[in-house]
């Protein structure tokens, strides 16, 4: 039993293997937060955790000098207007303009398992009876008839709790829901660092770590996508927490649109965390009997450092979030033509790509942008999902057949949400393009965005994509999204519904994904948004992997993949080898290093393999063989961060994957700038079995796991790369196998 209820005192103690989450109904009928952290015993008395003292100069709810002062209390889903002046978790405006809501406890329900949300939102689930339980607490506001259901699903085996809220209007007036967050967590002090993952195009998810301070710190997005700039995932860790020890909470949101992660340190130096849909640019009209379901938020606690936190979250997603058809499936090694050809493609070129790919052992060819409409550059044709017969005179079916004939899979690029003004679709349906009345659309990459909040748009896209997928036996879809929304306006929505637009847009995206997945359960989807601009759990529900970044330079990728690994498992990260000099920064990195970085994820190639000399092809063949041998480990193994590329202390960084039985580990050590005559370097393995003996890179001598972890493994100096002639950017792999 993960959910223990004390009926007399209305206390709810949610327990996972290693954590406790305790809440209780307060005197005012709302729900208070009592404790979240390392597991504690169940008890019928948590008075010690709830002791109160009256404070001057803040309202008291019981009497003027009473100690029931909301401002001092940790709460679970704070309302607005009764004397808690911190940011509330939700807010409702009545027809008369009043914005005060008073919720009262009505009852609770505990159900076993965890079912998916029915509201067209991606969500977690417990299909395989992994002992999940769900607690729903019902609260109502007598004055307005607003009913609020607080949902808590407990996943005991991964130390995860998933929260969401459902609002139901059981009154007779329309209520405006001005904010409706998914998770609130009030913590008793402020001694935390905030770790968030900041970036831009080609520089996604760079770790940023600072102590939280008095006041409000917020990260979020108003781009109608989770964005390159901030990822919804963040961590609050004690100041002394590092990769291997210490307390940390990880938070994430199962959502791909505008979001907010807010951390408020109040006047009593306690911390309020809020996670959910960004209240700016949001309001929902809740008519009588209507419902609003928030997205789900995931929270997890570890007392054993950041590696442990990332690992438990990663396993949780693979078991309880990702499309089960692919969750444990090995992902294909692919070649994508984009960086090699851009729009300059035809059947002959792609066929020769496929043939060379086959020689190398690559398993899938992905035809990227440019195969449809009249698309010869980025100025036209988005929306015209019909094969370009100039480039593919016999359609894509012929190419698909020859790729399948080679025993390979065939993947195809789409950018469903977009429309070019120079397209047949725009000429036919100019009203489908998002633009505010009387305004001009602001261009980006010569393209605009389709109004995904409209059913007819979703239906058109479904029909046209389904036809292409079906006719050409597509095995994989790369779903791209290369710009954010400007001039947001829903032509089909009334004036008072305009702030629903952002959420309705993303619901339309989800609806399209769901329809396609239902029709094509065996097609693997990969999401992409100019690289990693929508790398979030909402997308991962439908598309189990994502293109991590358009930046494929190995040195930059170490940072991007390292940062991404805090919140997401390796199976979610597309990682490819591209050509040198790198298209973005001109850097020459050795082929071996590019491979040693790209192995840690869903491996592939993204360069012109038809113009390489035989020695390179031979090396690639070996890379593919090596990856195939360790693929399960590289995609689903336990990932450990060892030395951070964000610490500028040294010129090395390293990481490692270990299998579940601790029999095999592969670690990589990367060198950025070579320093002549440098000190000795040791690699400190992690996660091995102390008592097992391991052979490293087939050494003649075996070492105990404890020695490799505590004393480290000597790393011999780096040699010059044969092709670049440089020692910079070299790397080494260490395969440790138990005897
Ligand atoms: C985006 C993607 C790339 C590629 C191009 C095609 O930039 O991130 O991988 O698909 O679009 O236009």
XYZ file of C-alpha atoms and ligand atoms in Angstrom:
751
model
C 0.000 0.000 0.000
C 1.503 3.270 -1.056
C -1.320 5.504 0.113
C -2.131 5.393 3.794
C -5.092 7.361 5.066
C -5.777 8.336 8.635
C -9.546 8.769 8.446
C -9.900 10.460 11.826
C -7.342 13.126 11.279
C -7.650 13.214 7.477
C -3.949 12.671 6.984
C -2.652 11.132 3.770
C 0.791 9.558 3.809
C 2.023 8.642 0.334
C 4.995 6.326 0.446
C 7.353 5.134 -2.245
C 10.283 2.812 -1.678
C 12.468 5.612 -0.401
C 10.276 8.683 0.027
C 7.323 9.989 2.036
C 4.864 12.629 0.936
C 2.431 13.656 3.666
C -0.531 15.986 3.346
C -3.553 16.635 5.543
C -6.805 18.528 5.609
C -6.393 21.777 7.537
C -8.899 23.489 9.846
C -10.125 25.667 7.000
C -10.971 22.620 4.889
C -8.126 23.078 2.429
C -5.187 20.713 2.060
C -1.871 21.417 3.751
C 1.545 20.069 2.898
C 3.192 18.349 5.851
C 6.331 16.674 4.577
C 8.078 15.536 1.406
C 11.480 13.890 1.437
C 13.275 10.773 2.577
C 10.934 8.082 3.838
C 9.683 8.425 7.425
C 7.526 6.049 9.450
C 3.799 6.251 9.320
C 2.413 7.756 12.465
C -0.933 8.944 13.757
C 0.624 12.175 14.819
C 2.648 14.593 12.722
C 2.258 17.489 15.167
C 5.979 18.062 15.184
C 5.803 18.786 11.459
C 2.866 21.135 11.809
C 3.685 23.197 14.892
C 2.511 26.792 14.565
C 3.076 30.090 16.293
C 1.213 33.329 15.753
C 3.043 36.015 13.759
C 2.276 39.703 13.726
C 1.108 41.650 10.700
C -0.460 38.860 8.685
C -4.139 37.794 8.641
C -5.379 34.973 10.898
C -8.312 32.907 9.742
C -9.530 31.649 13.145
C -9.476 34.847 15.215
C -7.408 37.955 15.297
C -4.524 36.455 17.227
C -4.989 32.874 16.161
C -2.134 30.926 14.697
C -4.058 29.681 11.655
C -2.356 32.056 9.288
C -2.271 30.859 5.693
C 0.775 32.957 4.953
C 2.746 30.827 7.442
C 1.436 27.489 6.267
C 2.651 25.015 3.732
C -0.214 24.231 1.432
C -0.934 21.838 -1.393
C -2.974 23.951 -3.785
C -3.181 27.500 -2.532
C -6.120 29.691 -3.480
C -6.101 33.457 -3.761
C -7.532 36.128 -1.530
C -7.649 34.760 2.021
C -4.372 36.029 3.363
C -1.710 33.957 1.660
C 0.033 36.582 -0.398
C 2.340 34.205 -2.216
C 1.516 33.184 -5.778
C -1.520 30.901 -5.759
C -1.814 27.560 -7.528
C -5.074 28.583 -9.157
C -7.369 31.548 -9.462
C -10.931 31.922 -10.625
C -12.920 35.027 -11.536
C -16.665 35.006 -11.021
C -19.036 36.792 -13.378
C -19.235 39.710 -10.906
C -15.468 40.085 -11.008
C -14.727 38.550 -7.599
C -11.510 36.550 -7.519
C -11.707 34.983 -4.070
C -12.231 31.236 -3.819
C -12.656 29.215 -0.652
C -12.293 25.474 -1.041
C -13.580 22.932 1.431
C -12.635 19.311 1.779
C -15.420 17.029 0.559
C -13.864 13.587 0.456
C -11.220 11.388 -1.046
C -10.824 8.276 -3.125
C -7.967 5.841 -3.464
C -7.808 3.704 -6.577
C -5.232 1.167 -7.546
C -3.225 1.802 -10.689
C -2.976 4.903 -12.797
C -5.016 5.419 -15.915
C -4.246 7.827 -18.715
C -5.901 11.245 -18.695
C -8.986 11.416 -20.841
C -8.673 15.075 -21.717
C -6.583 14.709 -24.895
C -3.431 15.288 -22.892
C -0.367 13.073 -22.781
C -0.055 11.408 -19.397
C 1.586 8.750 -17.301
C 0.084 5.293 -16.877
C 0.600 2.004 -15.127
C -0.168 -0.618 -17.752
C 2.034 -3.298 -16.244
C 0.823 -3.345 -12.686
C 3.824 -1.708 -11.184
C 1.919 -1.071 -7.936
C 0.873 2.489 -8.685
C -1.964 3.958 -6.631
C -3.919 7.133 -7.067
C -5.366 9.416 -4.444
C -7.972 11.977 -5.432
C -8.997 14.642 -2.951
C -12.205 16.495 -3.682
C -12.670 20.119 -2.645
C -15.547 22.463 -3.379
C -16.316 26.136 -3.157
C -19.892 26.432 -1.873
C -20.372 29.944 -3.207
C -19.483 29.282 -6.845
C -19.974 25.543 -7.152
C -16.396 25.098 -8.305
C -15.185 21.570 -7.607
C -11.483 20.846 -7.573
C -10.012 17.346 -7.699
C -6.385 17.071 -6.584
C -4.864 13.933 -8.089
C -1.774 12.208 -6.735
C -0.476 9.050 -8.360
C 2.222 7.257 -6.451
C 4.751 5.122 -8.317
C 6.498 3.364 -5.447
C 9.187 1.590 -7.452
C 10.619 4.688 -9.068
C 10.093 7.113 -6.172
C 7.869 9.289 -8.302
C 4.651 11.159 -7.584
C 2.539 12.540 -10.404
C 0.129 15.365 -9.754
C -2.624 17.070 -11.683
C -5.844 18.944 -10.963
C -9.258 18.768 -12.502
C -11.702 21.668 -12.194
C -15.419 21.110 -12.644
C -17.923 23.924 -12.606
C -20.967 22.649 -10.754
C -22.400 26.111 -10.302
C -24.712 28.101 -12.549
C -22.338 30.884 -13.645
C -19.455 30.776 -16.075
C -16.179 30.984 -14.191
C -12.940 32.238 -15.709
C -10.033 30.066 -14.728
C -7.145 32.543 -14.680
C -4.458 30.154 -13.554
C -4.530 26.409 -13.115
C -1.159 24.977 -12.207
C -0.376 21.299 -12.044
C 1.804 21.114 -8.987
C 2.512 23.143 -5.903
C 5.125 22.114 -3.394
C 5.791 24.239 -0.306
C 9.145 23.464 1.301
C 10.049 24.547 4.834
C 13.213 26.519 4.067
C 15.172 28.042 1.226
C 18.521 26.248 1.347
C 18.395 25.000 -2.198
C 20.161 25.450 -5.476
C 18.025 25.741 -8.579
C 19.377 23.689 -11.465
C 17.725 24.495 -14.750
C 18.522 23.859 -18.362
C 18.902 26.986 -20.304
C 19.845 27.524 -23.931
C 19.046 28.614 -27.433
C 18.979 27.014 -30.845
C 22.153 24.881 -31.202
C 22.971 25.345 -27.513
C 20.161 23.495 -25.794
C 19.898 22.529 -22.117
C 23.062 23.971 -20.637
C 23.178 23.396 -16.933
C 22.719 26.522 -14.867
C 23.066 26.165 -11.074
C 22.614 28.918 -8.509
C 21.373 29.201 -4.958
C 17.776 30.359 -4.838
C 17.306 33.750 -3.281
C 14.587 35.824 -1.646
C 11.880 36.709 -4.112
C 10.562 34.889 -7.133
C 12.646 33.047 -9.706
C 10.816 31.853 -12.733
C 11.656 29.984 -15.862
C 9.118 29.327 -18.541
C 7.990 29.837 -22.062
C 5.498 31.985 -23.911
C 6.470 30.546 -27.301
C 3.635 28.006 -27.454
C 6.372 25.389 -27.282
C 8.493 24.367 -24.358
C 11.412 26.077 -26.166
C 15.164 25.984 -26.638
C 15.496 28.697 -24.049
C 14.262 26.783 -21.023
C 13.299 23.187 -20.516
C 10.359 22.475 -18.187
C 12.596 20.128 -16.187
C 14.351 21.568 -13.149
C 15.906 20.445 -9.897
C 16.013 21.878 -6.394
C 19.053 20.441 -4.643
C 20.643 21.147 -1.289
C 23.729 23.316 -1.682
C 26.069 20.417 -0.980
C 24.324 17.954 -3.261
C 26.459 16.632 -6.077
C 26.169 13.821 -8.586
C 26.718 11.124 -5.994
C 25.280 12.330 -2.712
C 22.774 14.706 -1.228
C 19.093 15.576 -1.408
C 17.401 16.727 -4.578
C 13.895 17.127 -5.953
C 13.327 16.850 -9.707
C 10.248 18.403 -11.318
C 8.899 18.091 -14.814
C 5.700 18.800 -16.684
C 4.037 16.465 -19.185
C 3.291 19.303 -21.562
C 4.716 20.940 -24.692
C 3.207 24.423 -24.670
C 3.638 27.570 -22.598
C 4.805 26.573 -19.147
C 6.031 28.070 -15.940
C 8.314 26.773 -13.215
C 8.226 29.243 -10.372
C 10.246 29.171 -7.159
C 9.189 31.758 -4.617
C 11.094 32.441 -1.411
C 8.708 34.315 0.862
C 9.124 36.615 3.845
C 9.580 33.625 6.165
C 12.241 32.142 3.927
C 10.151 29.166 2.944
C 10.003 28.050 -0.664
C 6.961 27.611 -2.857
C 7.339 25.674 -6.095
C 4.688 25.984 -8.783
C 4.721 24.046 -12.050
C 2.175 24.156 -14.833
C 0.721 26.008 -17.776
C 2.043 29.560 -17.866
C -0.773 31.737 -16.451
C 0.334 34.587 -18.655
C -1.463 34.130 -21.980
C -3.900 31.696 -20.357
C -7.485 31.870 -19.212
C -10.170 29.241 -19.591
C -13.902 29.865 -19.687
C -15.490 27.264 -17.466
C -19.187 27.181 -18.327
C -21.605 25.368 -16.003
C -20.839 21.624 -16.042
C -17.627 22.158 -17.983
C -14.317 20.645 -16.857
C -10.709 21.648 -17.175
C -7.934 19.138 -16.667
C -4.410 20.422 -16.085
C -1.421 18.609 -17.560
C 0.405 16.283 -15.217
C 3.513 17.244 -13.299
C 6.094 14.735 -12.171
C 8.095 15.086 -8.976
C 10.746 12.820 -7.576
C 13.098 12.950 -4.618
C 16.509 11.390 -4.152
C 18.765 11.507 -1.120
C 21.609 9.982 -3.115
C 22.554 12.747 -5.476
C 21.769 13.867 -8.979
C 22.790 10.742 -10.872
C 20.299 8.739 -8.851
C 17.589 11.348 -9.442
C 18.149 11.287 -13.220
C 18.229 7.496 -13.296
C 14.990 7.037 -11.406
C 13.216 9.626 -13.533
C 14.552 8.066 -16.741
C 13.362 4.590 -15.769
C 10.026 6.033 -14.735
C 9.456 7.614 -18.159
C 10.491 4.470 -19.989
C 8.001 2.443 -17.963
C 5.160 4.847 -17.397
C 5.169 7.552 -20.055
C 6.654 6.440 -23.378
C 4.501 4.674 -25.977
C 4.698 1.035 -24.795
C 5.104 -0.162 -28.390
C 8.569 1.375 -28.355
C 9.460 1.825 -24.711
C 11.870 -1.115 -24.597
C 12.459 -1.514 -28.294
C 15.966 -1.061 -29.584
C 16.021 2.049 -31.741
C 17.326 1.764 -35.312
C 20.675 3.174 -36.419
C 19.808 5.706 -39.054
C 21.291 7.870 -41.753
C 19.577 11.213 -42.306
C 20.332 13.074 -45.538
C 19.711 16.632 -44.293
C 23.188 17.897 -43.455
C 24.592 16.223 -46.572
C 22.131 17.433 -49.172
C 19.677 19.903 -47.679
C 16.994 20.372 -50.399
C 19.101 19.018 -53.222
C 17.698 15.505 -53.339
C 16.375 12.968 -55.811
C 15.664 9.290 -55.999
C 19.059 8.382 -57.415
C 20.942 10.188 -54.659
C 18.839 8.666 -51.918
C 19.157 5.201 -53.402
C 22.906 5.496 -53.431
C 22.776 6.727 -49.804
C 20.781 3.634 -48.938
C 23.187 1.289 -50.688
C 26.229 2.728 -48.934
C 24.333 2.775 -45.656
C 23.579 -0.894 -46.079
C 27.294 -1.618 -46.560
C 28.035 0.173 -43.310
C 25.311 -1.724 -41.465
C 22.986 1.245 -40.983
C 19.380 0.155 -40.531
C 17.211 3.048 -41.667
C 17.319 5.874 -44.169
C 15.513 9.057 -43.203
C 14.508 11.344 -46.024
C 14.452 14.834 -44.542
C 12.969 18.122 -45.754
C 12.390 18.809 -49.456
C 10.560 15.720 -50.797
C 7.139 17.361 -51.173
C 5.305 20.124 -53.043
C 7.672 22.428 -54.926
C 10.095 22.643 -52.053
C 13.551 23.420 -53.386
C 14.437 25.823 -50.625
C 12.766 26.961 -47.435
C 10.491 29.539 -49.069
C 7.635 27.297 -50.135
C 5.333 24.288 -49.926
C 4.920 23.570 -46.220
C 1.422 22.136 -45.973
C 1.507 20.511 -49.429
C 2.174 16.966 -48.302
C 2.333 15.492 -51.785
C 5.428 13.911 -53.295
C 7.519 16.137 -55.582
C 7.517 14.188 -58.826
C 10.389 16.167 -60.336
C 12.671 14.798 -57.642
C 10.968 11.427 -57.305
C 9.398 10.700 -60.711
C 8.055 7.337 -59.628
C 6.793 8.674 -56.313
C 8.291 7.693 -52.984
C 6.910 4.182 -53.268
C 9.715 3.126 -55.549
C 12.412 4.485 -53.265
C 10.656 2.925 -50.298
C 10.604 -0.432 -52.053
C 14.280 -0.348 -52.874
C 15.154 0.645 -49.287
C 12.974 -2.123 -47.912
C 14.478 -4.439 -50.498
C 17.874 -3.789 -48.924
C 16.420 -4.910 -45.610
C 16.416 -1.354 -44.279
C 13.680 0.863 -42.885
C 12.462 4.085 -44.408
C 11.795 7.259 -42.437
C 10.295 10.530 -43.601
C 10.345 14.156 -42.445
C 7.197 16.215 -41.948
C 6.617 19.603 -40.457
C 2.868 19.222 -39.955
C 2.103 22.374 -37.993
C 3.461 24.746 -40.625
C 2.254 26.536 -43.724
C 4.227 28.436 -46.358
C 2.443 31.388 -47.872
C 3.743 30.087 -51.157
C 1.806 26.831 -51.042
C -1.333 25.336 -52.540
C -2.626 24.917 -49.018
C -2.373 28.635 -48.329
C -3.968 29.499 -51.662
C -6.866 27.224 -50.746
C -7.102 27.963 -47.014
C -5.550 31.324 -46.163
C -7.803 31.346 -43.071
C -5.871 28.423 -41.581
C -2.762 30.530 -41.002
C -2.466 31.996 -37.513
C -2.607 35.788 -37.535
C -4.326 38.401 -35.389
C -7.057 40.431 -37.167
C -5.676 43.453 -38.981
C -2.048 42.390 -38.348
C 0.582 41.001 -40.657
C 2.163 37.654 -39.842
C 5.748 38.030 -38.626
C 7.898 35.778 -40.781
C 10.421 33.237 -39.617
C 12.166 30.981 -42.094
C 9.519 32.157 -44.607
C 6.868 30.148 -42.834
C 3.801 30.568 -40.673
C 1.923 28.327 -38.318
C -1.345 26.520 -38.901
C -4.169 27.000 -36.460
C -3.975 23.609 -34.782
C -6.875 24.529 -32.508
C -9.186 23.917 -35.498
C -10.543 20.429 -36.066
C -10.571 20.896 -39.844
C -6.821 21.635 -39.830
C -6.102 18.547 -37.728
C -8.292 16.458 -40.015
C -6.582 17.758 -43.182
C -3.151 16.984 -41.762
C -4.201 13.557 -40.607
C -5.613 12.655 -44.007
C -2.645 13.931 -45.983
C 0.011 12.462 -43.687
C -1.793 9.134 -43.342
C -1.931 8.824 -47.115
C 1.796 9.375 -47.515
C 2.648 7.026 -44.646
C 0.350 4.324 -45.934
C 1.170 4.608 -49.638
C 4.888 4.533 -49.027
C 5.159 2.174 -46.094
C 6.895 4.650 -43.899
C 8.475 3.127 -40.789
C 9.453 6.299 -38.964
C 8.357 9.923 -38.969
C 10.573 12.845 -38.007
C 8.034 15.468 -36.890
C 9.690 18.854 -37.038
C 8.493 22.261 -35.805
C 10.746 25.102 -36.837
C 9.134 28.248 -35.535
C 7.047 29.592 -32.691
C 3.753 31.363 -32.849
C 3.429 35.096 -33.244
C 0.210 37.100 -33.680
C -1.554 34.382 -31.670
C -5.254 34.382 -32.419
C -7.864 31.699 -32.877
C -10.220 32.711 -35.659
C -12.784 30.179 -34.481
C -12.673 31.303 -30.852
C -14.827 34.031 -29.312
C -13.189 37.154 -27.883
C -13.393 35.851 -24.320
C -11.787 32.572 -25.363
C -8.698 34.048 -26.999
C -6.507 33.220 -24.012
C -7.442 29.574 -24.483
C -5.647 29.603 -27.808
C -2.196 28.429 -26.716
C -3.558 25.432 -24.866
C -6.030 24.591 -27.623
C -3.187 24.749 -30.141
C -1.154 22.162 -28.298
C -4.237 19.983 -27.748
C -4.610 19.997 -31.542
C -1.006 18.857 -31.937
C -1.617 16.057 -29.449
C -4.856 15.066 -31.202
C -3.011 14.714 -34.509
C -0.247 12.660 -32.915
C -2.816 10.387 -31.264
C -4.760 9.822 -34.479
C -1.600 8.911 -36.364
C -0.351 6.609 -33.619
C -3.706 4.871 -33.423
C -3.675 4.286 -37.153
C 0.019 3.407 -37.390
C 0.974 1.747 -34.112
C 4.237 0.445 -35.566
C 5.537 3.745 -36.877
C 8.240 5.222 -34.672
C 7.917 8.992 -34.246
C 10.863 11.240 -33.486
C 10.133 14.817 -32.514
C 12.261 17.761 -33.473
C 11.914 21.522 -33.209
C 14.890 23.149 -34.920
C 16.837 20.552 -32.986
C 15.790 20.371 -29.345
C 13.256 23.211 -29.091
C 10.411 20.971 -27.902
C 12.304 18.345 -25.962
C 9.674 17.661 -23.309
C 7.600 14.919 -21.736
C 4.462 15.881 -23.642
C 6.223 15.050 -26.895
C 7.911 11.963 -25.462
C 4.519 10.401 -24.754
C 3.902 10.212 -28.498
C 7.416 10.351 -29.937
C 9.748 8.291 -27.721
C 12.862 10.000 -29.033
C 13.792 13.526 -30.098
C 16.476 15.193 -32.162
C 18.572 16.586 -29.358
C 20.084 19.542 -31.208
C 20.944 20.790 -34.681
C 24.418 21.257 -33.259
C 26.272 18.060 -34.118
C 29.781 19.269 -33.301
C 31.073 16.627 -30.897
C 32.494 19.079 -28.357
C 29.257 21.058 -28.196
C 27.234 17.864 -28.133
C 29.010 16.694 -24.973
C 27.572 19.699 -23.177
C 24.148 19.377 -24.767
C 23.823 15.652 -24.057
C 25.290 16.044 -20.560
C 22.778 18.793 -19.749
C 19.900 16.829 -21.284
C 20.815 13.733 -19.279
C 19.785 15.396 -16.017
C 16.152 15.204 -17.022
C 15.873 12.603 -19.774
C 17.198 9.084 -20.409
C 19.565 8.215 -23.265
C 16.790 6.433 -25.191
C 15.166 9.829 -25.765
C 18.230 11.504 -27.303
C 18.891 11.313 -31.049
C 22.682 11.596 -31.532
C 24.366 11.512 -34.941
C 27.816 11.713 -36.456
C 28.097 14.569 -38.926
C 30.797 15.807 -41.270
C 33.844 17.871 -40.437
C 34.600 20.716 -40.514
C 31.368 21.104 -38.617
C 28.749 23.113 -40.479
C 28.072 25.410 -37.531
C 31.483 26.137 -36.098
C 34.037 24.771 -38.557
C 35.598 22.536 -35.897
C 37.564 19.451 -36.931
C 36.963 16.662 -34.480
C 38.198 13.106 -34.972
C 35.694 10.611 -36.351
C 36.297 8.424 -33.312
C 35.321 11.249 -30.957
C 32.201 12.036 -32.944
C 31.260 8.378 -32.544
C 32.235 8.245 -28.885
C 29.781 11.080 -28.235
C 26.963 9.871 -30.500
C 27.017 6.320 -29.099
C 25.405 7.630 -25.921
C 21.881 7.879 -27.288
C 19.977 6.827 -30.405
C 22.910 6.582 -32.764
C 22.964 7.616 -36.409
C 24.762 9.468 -39.194
C 24.017 12.772 -40.812
C 26.565 13.317 -43.600
C 27.257 12.413 -47.211
C 28.326 8.808 -46.875
C 28.520 8.422 -50.656
C 31.596 10.619 -50.935
C 33.779 9.112 -48.212
C 36.982 7.219 -48.767
C 37.123 3.534 -47.994
C 39.072 3.928 -44.756
C 36.295 6.082 -43.340
C 33.605 3.670 -44.499
C 35.561 0.844 -42.862
C 35.773 2.792 -39.602
C 32.061 3.507 -39.717
C 31.361 -0.167 -40.236
C 33.253 -0.895 -37.059
C 31.370 1.847 -35.242
C 28.050 0.350 -36.264
C 29.144 -3.127 -35.213
C 30.340 -1.800 -31.884
C 27.117 0.113 -31.300
C 25.009 -2.907 -32.174
C 26.925 -4.989 -29.651
C 26.257 -2.508 -26.846
C 23.066 -0.927 -28.146
C 20.830 -1.919 -25.250
C 23.373 -0.478 -22.865
C 23.743 2.775 -24.826
C 19.992 3.279 -25.143
C 18.634 1.865 -21.895
C 21.591 1.493 -19.525
C 22.066 3.358 -16.267
C 23.797 6.589 -17.163
C 26.316 8.207 -14.828
C 27.738 11.665 -15.210
C 31.329 11.604 -14.007
C 33.196 14.815 -14.904
C 31.191 17.770 -16.069
C 31.974 19.715 -19.245
C 30.493 22.695 -17.420
C 33.250 22.741 -14.811
C 36.098 24.597 -16.332
C 38.486 23.060 -13.850
C 40.077 20.726 -16.315
C 40.030 19.965 -19.947
C 38.333 16.589 -19.537
C 34.808 15.391 -19.210
C 33.481 11.885 -18.822
C 30.380 9.772 -18.444
C 29.423 6.142 -18.351
C 26.624 3.618 -18.854
C 26.252 0.453 -16.811
C 23.924 -2.468 -17.362
C 21.369 -3.525 -14.773
C 23.415 -6.506 -13.584
C 26.590 -4.466 -13.288
C 28.335 -6.824 -15.676
C 29.183 -4.390 -18.435
C 29.979 -0.701 -18.394
C 31.156 1.649 -21.113
C 32.753 4.895 -20.019
C 33.997 7.702 -22.239
C 36.560 10.346 -21.461
C 36.748 13.376 -23.719
C 39.556 15.842 -23.974
C 38.884 19.352 -25.111
C 42.159 21.283 -25.416
C 45.339 19.308 -25.153
C 47.883 20.586 -22.615
C 51.386 19.382 -23.368
C 53.090 17.509 -20.547
C 49.905 17.453 -18.518
C 49.403 15.638 -15.208
C 48.234 12.032 -14.991
C 44.550 11.420 -15.608
C 42.395 8.789 -13.908
C 38.882 7.781 -14.734
C 36.744 7.020 -11.707
C 34.144 4.478 -12.734
C 30.731 4.551 -11.099
C 27.947 2.070 -10.499
C 30.080 -1.108 -10.730
C 29.733 -4.026 -8.345
C 32.461 -3.563 -5.737
C 33.025 -7.287 -5.491
C 33.114 -8.178 -9.147
C 36.331 -8.230 -11.119
C 36.355 -6.384 -14.419
C 38.540 -6.486 -17.482
C 38.885 -3.025 -18.988
C 39.343 -2.910 -22.775
C 40.460 -6.511 -22.623
C 43.447 -5.761 -20.370
C 45.274 -8.826 -19.294
C 44.576 -8.051 -15.642
C 41.174 -7.794 -13.974
C 40.391 -5.104 -11.375
C 37.803 -5.176 -8.640
C 34.896 -2.814 -9.051
C 35.798 -1.046 -5.821
C 39.292 -0.326 -7.130
C 37.986 1.035 -10.441
C 35.497 3.251 -8.631
C 37.557 4.422 -5.674
C 41.097 4.467 -6.988
C 40.243 4.997 -10.632
C 41.680 3.656 -13.854
C 44.830 5.109 -15.352
C 44.172 6.864 -18.653
C 47.136 6.770 -20.968
C 47.991 9.918 -22.889
C 46.127 10.809 -26.065
C 47.763 10.337 -29.449
C 47.410 12.555 -32.442
C 44.428 11.828 -34.631
C 45.618 10.403 -37.939
C 43.346 12.572 -40.037
C 43.332 15.896 -38.196
C 46.912 15.608 -36.935
C 45.812 17.108 -33.636
C 45.539 15.849 -30.083
C 42.734 18.278 -29.299
C 39.243 16.793 -29.093
C 40.493 13.253 -28.697
C 38.565 10.775 -26.621
C 38.833 7.269 -25.255
C 36.259 4.598 -24.509
C 36.629 2.104 -21.678
C 34.618 -1.072 -21.845
C 34.601 -2.831 -18.483
C 33.334 -6.410 -18.438
C 32.880 -8.560 -15.379
C 34.904 -11.781 -15.498
C 15.268 21.668 -38.714
C 15.716 20.352 -38.125
C 16.771 19.754 -39.030
C 16.233 19.571 -40.421
C 15.705 20.894 -40.962
C 14.974 20.702 -42.271
O 16.266 22.620 -38.645
O 16.189 20.519 -36.834
O 17.223 18.519 -38.506
O 15.203 18.601 -40.409
O 14.799 21.501 -40.041
O 14.453 21.870 -42.773
